[in-house]
Amino acid sequence: MPLSPLLRLPLPAALIAWSLPEALVAQVRNAVGRDSRLVAVQTGADVQTQLRASTSLCLIVPVLRDRFDPFWSEYIALRERFPNVPVIAVAVAGVSSMQAALRLSQLGVSDLLDANEGLRADEIRAALSKTYSDATAMRVWKLIEEAFARQESAFPDDLTTMMKRSLRYAHEHLPASKLAALMQMHERTLRKFCETRRLPSPQIIAGWARLLIAALYIEERGRTFVSIARLLGYPTVGALRKQITRYTNRSPKQLRDAGAMAVSLQLLCEALHTGSTQQPMNDERPRLVLLA
């Protein structure tokens, strides 16, 4: 059965609103609806508790004018302890200043929203989506590097840029033509690049990227296979199931039970080491079968 045609935006499972005015908290809650669980906290200790409880999250903080506010010292400590947590800062009328925004950006924020003239729901969702998808892509890439390091090898240099671009845009169907455009190459040039180096086709790499993002979502509590398929732009849950089975020889449930990310990373390592991802006979419908 086809999925809802509603706009797909990858949002974190949890949002932590730290010291935000109640009116802004209400705006964010209204913007994300049921797609994210929003928790409003007031202290750094409460933030740490929430950060430890979830792996899929985003922190939303205000831009405070007073540099002596206790928020600053707590924020600095948290950024040092949790440097990879994506952060969105919100400039608030009567509270924020340009100097404070600059100082906060130097401490590390992913995006800055200006609430002086109000915020639209789509603006909030777009900022959250971009911040979260960028952070997710970086997180998966780090896991890939760690997986190859455990095998005492490195991810192939010739595929690095292609995989990073594919991870960033894994929430939509990514044909070879679009992947080539993202790499500022002609599609024919990209295909020739892969062929001459006996690398997997662009579609295969894009497929691996979507699989790895799906594996990350599969391991997150509260996400259903229906919601994962919708977030990744699959027309049906069956299409997601087919993709997972093609690359892992497992059903989505079997992959979840076995440890989705660990299994997917191991299979990727094996595929690239053994050359299992050779150019498919039909470039438009690449098929990859890996034995469990």
Tab-separated table of C-alpha atoms in Angstrom, residues 53-207:
chain	number	residue	atom	x	y	z
A	53	ALA	CA	18.611	8.749	27.541
A	54	SER	CA	18.464	9.099	23.748
A	55	THR	CA	20.770	8.799	20.738
A	56	SER	CA	18.410	10.521	18.307
A	57	LEU	CA	18.033	14.092	19.502
A	58	CYS	CA	18.637	17.763	18.916
A	59	LEU	CA	19.287	20.498	21.478
A	60	ILE	CA	17.530	23.874	21.115
A	61	VAL	CA	18.934	26.781	23.133
A	62	PRO	CA	18.333	30.557	23.350
A	63	VAL	CA	20.900	33.197	22.442
A	64	LEU	CA	21.414	34.917	25.798
A	65	ARG	CA	22.733	38.463	26.004
A	66	ASP	CA	24.170	38.302	29.534
A	67	ARG	CA	27.553	36.594	29.298
A	68	PHE	CA	27.518	36.072	33.076
A	69	ASP	CA	24.365	33.941	32.957
A	70	PRO	CA	25.022	30.452	34.430
A	71	PHE	CA	23.793	29.027	31.103
A	72	TRP	CA	27.114	29.881	29.462
A	73	SER	CA	29.354	27.862	31.780
A	74	GLU	CA	26.947	24.916	31.698
A	75	TYR	CA	26.724	25.071	27.911
A	76	ILE	CA	30.521	25.107	27.511
A	77	ALA	CA	30.822	22.055	29.781
A	78	LEU	CA	28.117	20.184	27.865
A	79	ARG	CA	29.674	20.944	24.468
A	80	GLU	CA	32.964	19.532	25.699
A	81	ARG	CA	31.261	16.388	26.974
A	82	PHE	CA	28.819	15.931	24.061
A	83	PRO	CA	30.518	17.565	21.040
A	84	ASN	CA	28.499	15.638	18.425
A	85	VAL	CA	25.019	16.622	19.613
A	86	PRO	CA	23.417	18.938	17.025
A	87	VAL	CA	22.396	22.333	18.442
A	88	ILE	CA	19.999	24.956	17.113
A	89	ALA	CA	20.158	28.417	18.690
A	90	VAL	CA	17.173	30.775	18.690
A	91	ALA	CA	17.519	34.555	18.864
A	92	VAL	CA	14.730	35.936	21.065
A	93	ALA	CA	13.428	39.511	21.039
A	94	GLY	CA	14.631	41.489	24.067
A	95	VAL	CA	16.915	38.659	25.152
A	96	SER	CA	19.498	38.128	22.402
A	97	SER	CA	22.271	40.259	20.956
A	98	MET	CA	24.601	39.993	17.973
A	99	GLN	CA	27.591	39.591	20.288
A	100	ALA	CA	25.884	36.738	22.122
A	101	ALA	CA	24.990	35.027	18.819
A	102	LEU	CA	28.607	35.243	17.677
A	103	ARG	CA	29.892	33.888	20.978
A	104	LEU	CA	27.449	30.989	20.879
A	105	SER	CA	28.344	30.123	17.284
A	106	GLN	CA	32.021	29.989	18.274
A	107	LEU	CA	31.110	27.395	20.885
A	108	GLY	CA	29.440	25.264	18.248
A	109	VAL	CA	25.902	25.463	16.863
A	110	SER	CA	24.447	23.865	13.739
A	111	ASP	CA	21.942	26.594	12.890
A	112	LEU	CA	20.605	29.918	14.131
A	113	LEU	CA	16.918	30.879	13.969
A	114	ASP	CA	15.678	34.443	14.398
A	115	ALA	CA	12.461	34.570	16.434
A	116	ASN	CA	12.355	38.375	16.687
A	117	GLU	CA	9.575	38.521	14.128
A	118	GLY	CA	8.105	35.106	14.831
A	119	LEU	CA	8.864	31.666	13.449
A	120	ARG	CA	6.831	29.648	10.952
A	121	ALA	CA	6.264	25.955	11.555
A	122	ASP	CA	7.832	25.020	8.220
A	123	GLU	CA	10.886	27.144	9.054
A	124	ILE	CA	11.353	25.307	12.356
A	125	ARG	CA	10.924	21.888	10.742
A	126	ALA	CA	13.312	22.737	7.893
A	127	ALA	CA	16.039	23.843	10.323
A	128	LEU	CA	15.577	20.749	12.474
A	129	SER	CA	15.571	18.488	9.416
A	130	LYS	CA	18.775	19.885	7.920
A	131	THR	CA	20.564	19.905	11.261
A	132	TYR	CA	19.514	16.369	12.102
A	133	SER	CA	20.213	14.877	8.660
A	134	ASP	CA	23.675	16.481	8.579
A	135	ALA	CA	24.450	15.158	12.062
A	136	THR	CA	23.119	11.710	11.135
A	137	ALA	CA	25.272	11.550	8.009
A	138	MET	CA	28.361	12.517	10.009
A	139	ARG	CA	27.520	9.960	12.675
A	140	VAL	CA	27.137	7.131	10.154
A	141	TRP	CA	30.325	8.119	8.357
A	142	LYS	CA	32.215	7.941	11.658
A	143	LEU	CA	30.774	4.457	12.258
A	144	ILE	CA	31.926	3.405	8.777
A	145	GLU	CA	35.461	4.610	9.480
A	146	GLU	CA	35.491	2.797	12.823
A	147	ALA	CA	34.194	-0.424	11.231
A	148	PHE	CA	36.950	-0.409	8.600
A	149	ALA	CA	39.565	0.454	11.233
A	150	ARG	CA	38.554	-2.641	13.191
A	151	GLN	CA	39.286	-4.614	10.026
A	152	GLU	CA	42.705	-2.914	9.945
A	153	SER	CA	41.857	-1.184	6.697
A	154	ALA	CA	40.332	2.079	5.474
A	155	PHE	CA	37.294	2.954	3.414
A	156	PRO	CA	38.415	3.253	-0.249
A	157	ASP	CA	39.551	6.804	-1.006
A	158	ASP	CA	37.919	6.692	-4.450
A	159	LEU	CA	34.517	6.111	-2.814
A	160	THR	CA	34.777	8.507	0.127
A	161	THR	CA	33.243	11.589	-1.488
A	162	MET	CA	30.515	9.553	-3.172
A	163	MET	CA	29.542	7.859	0.087
A	164	LYS	CA	29.513	11.122	2.063
A	165	ARG	CA	27.272	12.800	-0.527
A	166	SER	CA	25.002	9.751	-0.595
A	167	LEU	CA	24.657	9.733	3.190
A	168	ARG	CA	23.758	13.434	3.211
A	169	TYR	CA	20.961	12.878	0.683
A	170	ALA	CA	19.889	9.392	1.763
A	171	HIS	CA	16.393	10.589	2.689
A	172	GLU	CA	15.345	10.587	-0.931
A	173	HIS	CA	15.762	8.460	-4.039
A	174	LEU	CA	19.221	9.236	-5.381
A	175	PRO	CA	19.715	8.164	-9.022
A	176	ALA	CA	23.164	8.204	-10.592
A	177	SER	CA	22.368	11.440	-12.424
A	178	LYS	CA	21.669	13.324	-9.183
A	179	LEU	CA	24.626	11.786	-7.345
A	180	ALA	CA	26.866	12.839	-10.231
A	181	ALA	CA	25.472	16.385	-10.038
A	182	LEU	CA	26.186	16.474	-6.289
A	183	MET	CA	29.780	15.544	-7.106
A	184	GLN	CA	29.890	18.168	-9.874
A	185	MET	CA	30.436	15.494	-12.506
A	186	HIS	CA	28.603	14.322	-15.589
A	187	GLU	CA	26.764	11.037	-15.020
A	188	ARG	CA	28.725	9.314	-17.775
A	189	THR	CA	31.997	10.489	-16.211
A	190	LEU	CA	30.988	9.143	-12.808
A	191	ARG	CA	29.992	5.771	-14.255
A	192	LYS	CA	33.279	5.559	-16.159
A	193	PHE	CA	35.149	6.515	-12.992
A	194	CYS	CA	33.589	3.546	-11.182
A	195	GLU	CA	34.037	1.126	-14.057
A	196	THR	CA	37.727	1.844	-14.671
A	197	ARG	CA	38.517	1.400	-10.973
A	198	ARG	CA	36.303	-1.689	-10.642
A	199	LEU	CA	34.229	0.079	-7.999
A	200	PRO	CA	30.549	-0.443	-7.191
A	201	SER	CA	28.145	1.509	-9.374
A	202	PRO	CA	26.817	4.878	-8.140
A	203	GLN	CA	23.415	3.249	-7.494
A	204	ILE	CA	25.028	0.588	-5.323
A	205	ILE	CA	26.811	3.200	-3.206
A	206	ALA	CA	23.632	5.265	-2.867
A	207	GLY	CA	21.822	2.066	-1.869
